Coordinates of C-alpha atoms in Angstrom, one line a residue:
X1 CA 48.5 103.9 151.5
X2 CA 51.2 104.3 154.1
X3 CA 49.9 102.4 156.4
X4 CA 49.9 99.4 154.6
X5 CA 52.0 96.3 154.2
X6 CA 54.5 96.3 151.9
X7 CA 56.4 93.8 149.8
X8 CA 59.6 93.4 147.3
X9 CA 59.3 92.0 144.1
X10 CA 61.2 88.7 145.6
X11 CA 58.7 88.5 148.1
X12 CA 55.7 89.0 146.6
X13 CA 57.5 86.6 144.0
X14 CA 57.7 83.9 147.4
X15 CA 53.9 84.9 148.5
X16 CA 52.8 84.1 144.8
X17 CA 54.3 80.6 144.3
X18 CA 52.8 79.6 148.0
X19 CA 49.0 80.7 146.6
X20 CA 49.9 79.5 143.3
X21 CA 50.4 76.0 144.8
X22 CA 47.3 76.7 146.8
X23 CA 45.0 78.0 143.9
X24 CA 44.4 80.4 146.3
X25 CA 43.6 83.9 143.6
X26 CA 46.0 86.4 144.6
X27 CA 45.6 90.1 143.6
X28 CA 49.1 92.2 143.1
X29 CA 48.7 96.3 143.7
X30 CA 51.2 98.9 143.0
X31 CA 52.0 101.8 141.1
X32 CA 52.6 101.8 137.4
X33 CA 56.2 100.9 136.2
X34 CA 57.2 98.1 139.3
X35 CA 57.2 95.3 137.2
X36 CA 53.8 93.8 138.2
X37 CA 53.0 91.6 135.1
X38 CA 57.0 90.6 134.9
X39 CA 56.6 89.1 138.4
X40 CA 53.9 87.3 137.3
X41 CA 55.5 85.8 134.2
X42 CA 58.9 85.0 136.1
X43 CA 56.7 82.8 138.7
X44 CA 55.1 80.9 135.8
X45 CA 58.0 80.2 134.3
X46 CA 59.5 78.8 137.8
X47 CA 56.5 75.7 137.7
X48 CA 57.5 72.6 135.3
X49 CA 55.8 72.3 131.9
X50 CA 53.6 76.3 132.5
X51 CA 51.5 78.5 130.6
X52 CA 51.1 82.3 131.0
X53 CA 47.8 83.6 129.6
X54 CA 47.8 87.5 130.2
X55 CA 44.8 89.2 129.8
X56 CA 44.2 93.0 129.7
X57 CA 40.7 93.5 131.5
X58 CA 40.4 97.0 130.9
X59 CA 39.9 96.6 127.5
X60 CA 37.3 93.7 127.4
X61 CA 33.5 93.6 127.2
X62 CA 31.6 91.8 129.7
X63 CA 30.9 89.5 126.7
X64 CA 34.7 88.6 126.4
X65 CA 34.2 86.7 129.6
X66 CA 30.9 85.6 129.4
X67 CA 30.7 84.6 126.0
X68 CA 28.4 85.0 123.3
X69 CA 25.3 83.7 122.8
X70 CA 23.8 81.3 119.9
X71 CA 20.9 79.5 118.5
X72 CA 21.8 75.7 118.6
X73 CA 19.2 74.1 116.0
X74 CA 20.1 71.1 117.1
X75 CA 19.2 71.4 120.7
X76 CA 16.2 73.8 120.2
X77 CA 18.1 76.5 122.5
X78 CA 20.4 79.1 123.0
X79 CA 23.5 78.2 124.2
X80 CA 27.0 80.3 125.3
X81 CA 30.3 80.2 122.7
X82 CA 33.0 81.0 125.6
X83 CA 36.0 83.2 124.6
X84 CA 38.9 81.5 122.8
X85 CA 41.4 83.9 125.4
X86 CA 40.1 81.7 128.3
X87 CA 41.8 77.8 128.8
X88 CA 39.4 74.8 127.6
X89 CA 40.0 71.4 128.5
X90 CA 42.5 71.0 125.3
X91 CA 44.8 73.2 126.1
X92 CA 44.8 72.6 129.9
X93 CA 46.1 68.8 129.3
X94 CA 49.0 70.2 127.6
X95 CA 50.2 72.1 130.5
X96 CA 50.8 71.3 134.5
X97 CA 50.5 74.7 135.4
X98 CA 48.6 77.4 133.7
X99 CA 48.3 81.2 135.1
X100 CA 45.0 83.2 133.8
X101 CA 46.7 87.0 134.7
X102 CA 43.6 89.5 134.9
X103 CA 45.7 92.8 134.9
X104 CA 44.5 96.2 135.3
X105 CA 41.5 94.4 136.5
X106 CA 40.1 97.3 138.5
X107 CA 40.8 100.1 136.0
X108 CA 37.8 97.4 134.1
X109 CA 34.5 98.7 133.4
X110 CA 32.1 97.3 136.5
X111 CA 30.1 94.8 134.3
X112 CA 33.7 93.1 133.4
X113 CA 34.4 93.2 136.7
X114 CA 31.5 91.8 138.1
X115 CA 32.0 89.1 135.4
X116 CA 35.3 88.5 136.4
X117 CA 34.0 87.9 140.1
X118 CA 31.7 85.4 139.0
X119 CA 34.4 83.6 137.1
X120 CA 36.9 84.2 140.4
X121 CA 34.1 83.3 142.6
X122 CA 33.1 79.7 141.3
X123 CA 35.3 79.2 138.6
X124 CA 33.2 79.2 136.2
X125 CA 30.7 81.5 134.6
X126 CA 27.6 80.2 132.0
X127 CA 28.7 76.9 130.6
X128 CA 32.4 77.7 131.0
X129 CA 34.5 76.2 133.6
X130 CA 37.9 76.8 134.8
X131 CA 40.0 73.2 134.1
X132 CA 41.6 72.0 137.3
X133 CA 45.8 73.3 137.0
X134 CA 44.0 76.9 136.2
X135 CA 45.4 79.3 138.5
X136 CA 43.9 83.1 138.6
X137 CA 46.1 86.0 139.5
X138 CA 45.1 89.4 138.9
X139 CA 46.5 92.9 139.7
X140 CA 45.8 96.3 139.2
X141 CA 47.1 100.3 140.4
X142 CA 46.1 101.5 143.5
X143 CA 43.0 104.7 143.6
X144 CA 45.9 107.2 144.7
X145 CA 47.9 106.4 141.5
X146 CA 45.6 108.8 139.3
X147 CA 44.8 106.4 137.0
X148 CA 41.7 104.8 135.6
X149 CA 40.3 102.9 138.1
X150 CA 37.2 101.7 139.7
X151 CA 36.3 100.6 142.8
X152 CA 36.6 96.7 143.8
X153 CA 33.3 95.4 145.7
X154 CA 34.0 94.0 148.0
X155 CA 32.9 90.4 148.1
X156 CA 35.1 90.4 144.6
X157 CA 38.3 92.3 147.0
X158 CA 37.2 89.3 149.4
X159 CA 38.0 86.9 147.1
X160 CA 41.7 87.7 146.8
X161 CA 44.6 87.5 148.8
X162 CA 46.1 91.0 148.5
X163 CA 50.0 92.2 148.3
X164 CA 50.7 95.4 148.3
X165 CA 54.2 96.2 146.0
X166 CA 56.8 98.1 146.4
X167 CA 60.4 99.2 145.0
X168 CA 63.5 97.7 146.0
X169 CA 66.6 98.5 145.1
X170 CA 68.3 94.9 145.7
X171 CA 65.3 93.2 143.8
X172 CA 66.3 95.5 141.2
X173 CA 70.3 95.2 141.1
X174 CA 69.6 91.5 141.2
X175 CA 67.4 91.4 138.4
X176 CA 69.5 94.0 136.2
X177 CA 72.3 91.7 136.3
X178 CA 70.2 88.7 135.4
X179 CA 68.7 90.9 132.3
X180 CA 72.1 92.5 131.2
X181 CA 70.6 95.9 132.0
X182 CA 73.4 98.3 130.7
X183 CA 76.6 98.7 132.7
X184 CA 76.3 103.0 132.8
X185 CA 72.1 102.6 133.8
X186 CA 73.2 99.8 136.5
X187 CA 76.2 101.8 137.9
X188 CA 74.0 105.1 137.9
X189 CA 71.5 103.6 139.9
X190 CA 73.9 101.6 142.5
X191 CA 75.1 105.6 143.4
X192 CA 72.0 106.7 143.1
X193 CA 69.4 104.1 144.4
X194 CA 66.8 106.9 144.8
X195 CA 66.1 107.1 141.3
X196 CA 65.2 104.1 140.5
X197 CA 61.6 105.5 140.7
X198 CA 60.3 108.9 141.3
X199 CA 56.6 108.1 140.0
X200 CA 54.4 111.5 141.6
X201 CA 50.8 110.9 140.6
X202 CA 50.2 114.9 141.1
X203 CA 52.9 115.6 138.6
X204 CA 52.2 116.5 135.2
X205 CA 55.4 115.0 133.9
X206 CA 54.0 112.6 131.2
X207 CA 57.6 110.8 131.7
X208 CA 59.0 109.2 135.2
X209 CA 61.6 107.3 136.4
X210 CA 60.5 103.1 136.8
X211 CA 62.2 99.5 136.7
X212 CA 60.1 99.4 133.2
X213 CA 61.2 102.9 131.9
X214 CA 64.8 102.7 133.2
X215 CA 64.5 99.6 131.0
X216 CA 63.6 101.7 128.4
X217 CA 67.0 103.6 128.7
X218 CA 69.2 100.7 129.0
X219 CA 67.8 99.5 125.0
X220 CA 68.3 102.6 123.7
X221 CA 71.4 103.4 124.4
X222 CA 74.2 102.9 122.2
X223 CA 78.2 102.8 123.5
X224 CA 79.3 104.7 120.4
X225 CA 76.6 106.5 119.5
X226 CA 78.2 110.1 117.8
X227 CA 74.5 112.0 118.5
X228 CA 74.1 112.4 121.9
X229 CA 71.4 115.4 121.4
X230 CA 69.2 112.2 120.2
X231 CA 70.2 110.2 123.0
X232 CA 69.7 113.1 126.0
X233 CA 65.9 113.2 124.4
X234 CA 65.1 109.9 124.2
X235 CA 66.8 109.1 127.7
X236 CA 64.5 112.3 128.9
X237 CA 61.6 111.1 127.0
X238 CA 62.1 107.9 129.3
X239 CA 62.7 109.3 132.9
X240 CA 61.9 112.8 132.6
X241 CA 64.0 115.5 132.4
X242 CA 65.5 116.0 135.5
X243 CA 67.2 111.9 135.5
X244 CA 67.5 112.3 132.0
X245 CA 70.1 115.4 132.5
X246 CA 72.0 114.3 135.4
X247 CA 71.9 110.3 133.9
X248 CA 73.6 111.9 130.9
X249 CA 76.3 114.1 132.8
X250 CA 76.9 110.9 134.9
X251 CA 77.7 109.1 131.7
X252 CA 79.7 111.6 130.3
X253 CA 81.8 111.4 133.1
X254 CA 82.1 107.8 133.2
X255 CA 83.1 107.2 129.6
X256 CA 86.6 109.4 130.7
X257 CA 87.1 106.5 133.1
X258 CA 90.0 103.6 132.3
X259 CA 89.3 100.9 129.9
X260 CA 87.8 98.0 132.3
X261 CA 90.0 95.5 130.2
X262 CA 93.2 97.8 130.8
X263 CA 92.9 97.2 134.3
X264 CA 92.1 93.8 134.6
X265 CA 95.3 93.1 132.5
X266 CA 97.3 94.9 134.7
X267 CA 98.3 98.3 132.5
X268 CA 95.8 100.9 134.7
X269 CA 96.9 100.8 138.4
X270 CA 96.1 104.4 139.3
X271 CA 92.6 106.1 139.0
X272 CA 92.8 109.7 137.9
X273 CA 89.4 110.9 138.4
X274 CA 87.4 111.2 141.6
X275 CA 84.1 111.5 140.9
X276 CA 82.1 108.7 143.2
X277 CA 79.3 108.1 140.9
X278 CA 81.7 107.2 137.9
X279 CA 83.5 104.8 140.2
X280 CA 80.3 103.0 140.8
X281 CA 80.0 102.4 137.2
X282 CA 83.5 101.8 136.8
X283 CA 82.7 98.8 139.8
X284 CA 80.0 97.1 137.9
X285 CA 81.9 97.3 134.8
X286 CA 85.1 95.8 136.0
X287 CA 83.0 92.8 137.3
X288 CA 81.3 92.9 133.5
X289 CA 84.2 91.8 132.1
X290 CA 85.2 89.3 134.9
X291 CA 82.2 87.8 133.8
X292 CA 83.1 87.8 130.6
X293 CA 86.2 86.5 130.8
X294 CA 84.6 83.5 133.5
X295 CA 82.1 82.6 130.9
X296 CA 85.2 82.4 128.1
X297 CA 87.1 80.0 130.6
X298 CA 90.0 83.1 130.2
X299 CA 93.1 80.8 131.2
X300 CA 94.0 84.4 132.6
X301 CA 91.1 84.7 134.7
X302 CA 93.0 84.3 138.3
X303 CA 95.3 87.3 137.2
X304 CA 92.4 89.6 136.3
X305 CA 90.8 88.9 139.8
X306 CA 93.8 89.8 141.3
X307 CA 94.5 92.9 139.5
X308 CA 90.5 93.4 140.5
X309 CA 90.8 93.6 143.8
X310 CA 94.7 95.4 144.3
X311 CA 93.3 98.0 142.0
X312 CA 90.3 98.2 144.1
X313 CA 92.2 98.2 147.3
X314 CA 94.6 101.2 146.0
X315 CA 91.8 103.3 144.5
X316 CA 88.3 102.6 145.7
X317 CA 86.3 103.5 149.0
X318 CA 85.6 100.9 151.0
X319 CA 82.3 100.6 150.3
X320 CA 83.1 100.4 146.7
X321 CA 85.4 97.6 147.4
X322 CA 82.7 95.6 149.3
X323 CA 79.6 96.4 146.6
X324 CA 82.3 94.9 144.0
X325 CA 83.6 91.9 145.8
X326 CA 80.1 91.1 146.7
X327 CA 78.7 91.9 143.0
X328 CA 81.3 89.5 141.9
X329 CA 80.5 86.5 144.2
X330 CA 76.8 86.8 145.1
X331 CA 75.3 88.1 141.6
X332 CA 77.4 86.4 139.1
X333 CA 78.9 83.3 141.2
X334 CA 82.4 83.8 140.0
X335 CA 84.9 81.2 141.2
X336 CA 87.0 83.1 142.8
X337 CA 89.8 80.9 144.5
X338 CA 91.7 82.5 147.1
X339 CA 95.0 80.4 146.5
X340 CA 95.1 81.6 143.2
X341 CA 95.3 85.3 144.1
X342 CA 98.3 86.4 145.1
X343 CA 97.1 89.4 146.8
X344 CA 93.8 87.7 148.1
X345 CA 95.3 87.2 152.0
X346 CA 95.5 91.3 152.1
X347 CA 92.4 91.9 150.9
X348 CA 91.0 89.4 153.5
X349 CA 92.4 91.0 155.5
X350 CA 91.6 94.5 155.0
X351 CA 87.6 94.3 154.1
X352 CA 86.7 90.6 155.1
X353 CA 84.7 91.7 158.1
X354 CA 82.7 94.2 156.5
X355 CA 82.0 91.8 153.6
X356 CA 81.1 89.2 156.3
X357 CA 78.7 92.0 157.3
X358 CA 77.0 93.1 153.7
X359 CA 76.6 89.4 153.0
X360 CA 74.6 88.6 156.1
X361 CA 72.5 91.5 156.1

């Protein structure tokens, strides 16, 4: 699978509202966990006045496509009773947009999938017909993934336009802060970018790490939680064991870090501890609470920017400095107004070219 054309989640997000305004079917491959069906449901939602219908194939009967047949006494014949999953006329005038999502299409028995080619292929199959604003999109996990799967014919592969997915990192981070994924699974992850997914189809592991089971850990975790036995198992039980222990000795580590509010406010200027990846956390949470305190129109706002970025400037690497200036302005568009911060001119001046330089790469 090397040797094929990759995409990022905002991509393949781009590539699927081009088909989408096409009707062009467009088939989404990838390993379990990416975030496959979530992509599909975030494009919907971008068209005016949408519908998402989101079908599990693998668990239908040929018949759930087809329909059913009956004896109509009043015509003298049989006729088909289409599936209520699939659009009909009524509910397609309700809607401008409507996505029919086939998932785990090709881990479908064969029949399904041959009647889900005959319903890609014309769009219709027996008496049924696709309405006109009816867009298809299906995806599926690749063969090497080790899951059930079957092989696509081809003049059903031919039908498609394919996009291979893969993991980003950025995708991610931008999406996390978008979600309110938890500060201490966000600032783990910034360090550690590596682990956002460690998925190894020849492992026995029943547990991996994944944008869907890191999600996982970010619900279940609890600031003040007194148990953290229970949380090291269920944090395990979501990413394996190996992320789960050093996630948890990362955290442990951060929680000894200042009070994000004691530092905006100006009564933490110093940073004791050293250790880089509880910095990282410590980043994303300062810029947490500058949020915060944007969204609350805090008439102190200005002063806990510029305590920010003179406590990042006295204490942080610069490539701290620059993820948290560029968390701050890029992810959560705060207005940040130079003439308002007394120490802005020195910070310019210290890290504006390399912030120049993360922005435009």
């Amino acid at each position: 699978m090397s040797d094929l054309r990759t995409v990022s989640p905002n991509k393949a997000k781009a590539s699927l509202r081009r088909a989408m305004r096409k009707k062009r079917p467009i088939f989404i491959w990838g390993p379990p966990g990416i975030g496959k069906s979530d992509i599909v449901g975030q494009v919907t939602d971008s068209f005016h006045n949408s519908h998402l219908i989101d079908i599990r194939l693998s668990l239908w009967e040929p018949t759930d496509i087809k329909g059913i047949p009956y004896f109509d006494s009043t015509q003298g014949k049989m006729v088909w009773a289409p599936p209520m999953e699939l659009p009909d006329e009524e509910m397609a005038s309700k809607y401008d947009h409507i996505t029919l999502f086939l998932d785990e299409m090709n881990s479908a028995a064969p029949a399904v999938q041959a009647a889900a080619y005959q319903l890609t292929l014309n769009r219709r199959i027996g008496e049924y017909k696709l309405p006109d604003n009816v867009v298809i999109v299906a995806a599926g996990n690749r063969e090497a993934d080790k899951g059930v799967t079957y092989r696509m014919p081809a003049p059903l592969a031919n039908r498609f336009v394919h996009l291979e997915l893969a993991v980003s990192f950025d995708d991610w981070f931008e999406w996390s802060v978008d979600n309110n994924i938890h500060k201490d699974v966000v600032g783990y992850l910034t360090f550690a970018k590596c682990d956002l997914y460690d998925f190894d189809p020849r492992s026995s592991s029943r547990s991996f790490a994944s944008p869907r089971s890191w999600t996982f850990v970010s619900e279940l975790l609890e600031d003040n939680e007194d148990d953290e036995s229970t949380t090291t198992d269920l944090v395990a039980g979501s990413v394996g064991e190996g992320l789960g222990i050093k996630f948890m000795a990362h955290r442990k580590i951060a929680s000894s870090m200042p009070n994000p509010s004691d530092i905006l406010s100006g009564k933490v200027k110093e940073l004791q501890t050293q250790e880089i990846s509880a910095k990282y956390s410590l980043t994303v949470s300062l810029c947490y609470e500058l949020k915060e305190a944007c969204d609350k129109n805090d008439k102190k706002f200005d002063d806990k920017v510029n305590n920010f970025l003179r406590f990042a400037m006295d204490n942080f690497e610069t490539e701290l400095v620059v993820m948290g200036i560029k968390l701050a302005l890029t992810q959560y568009s705060l207005p940040i107004d130079p003439d308002a911060i007394a120490c802005f001119d020195e910070f310019h001046d210290r890290y504006g070219k390399y912030i120049k330089a993360a922005q435009s790469a």
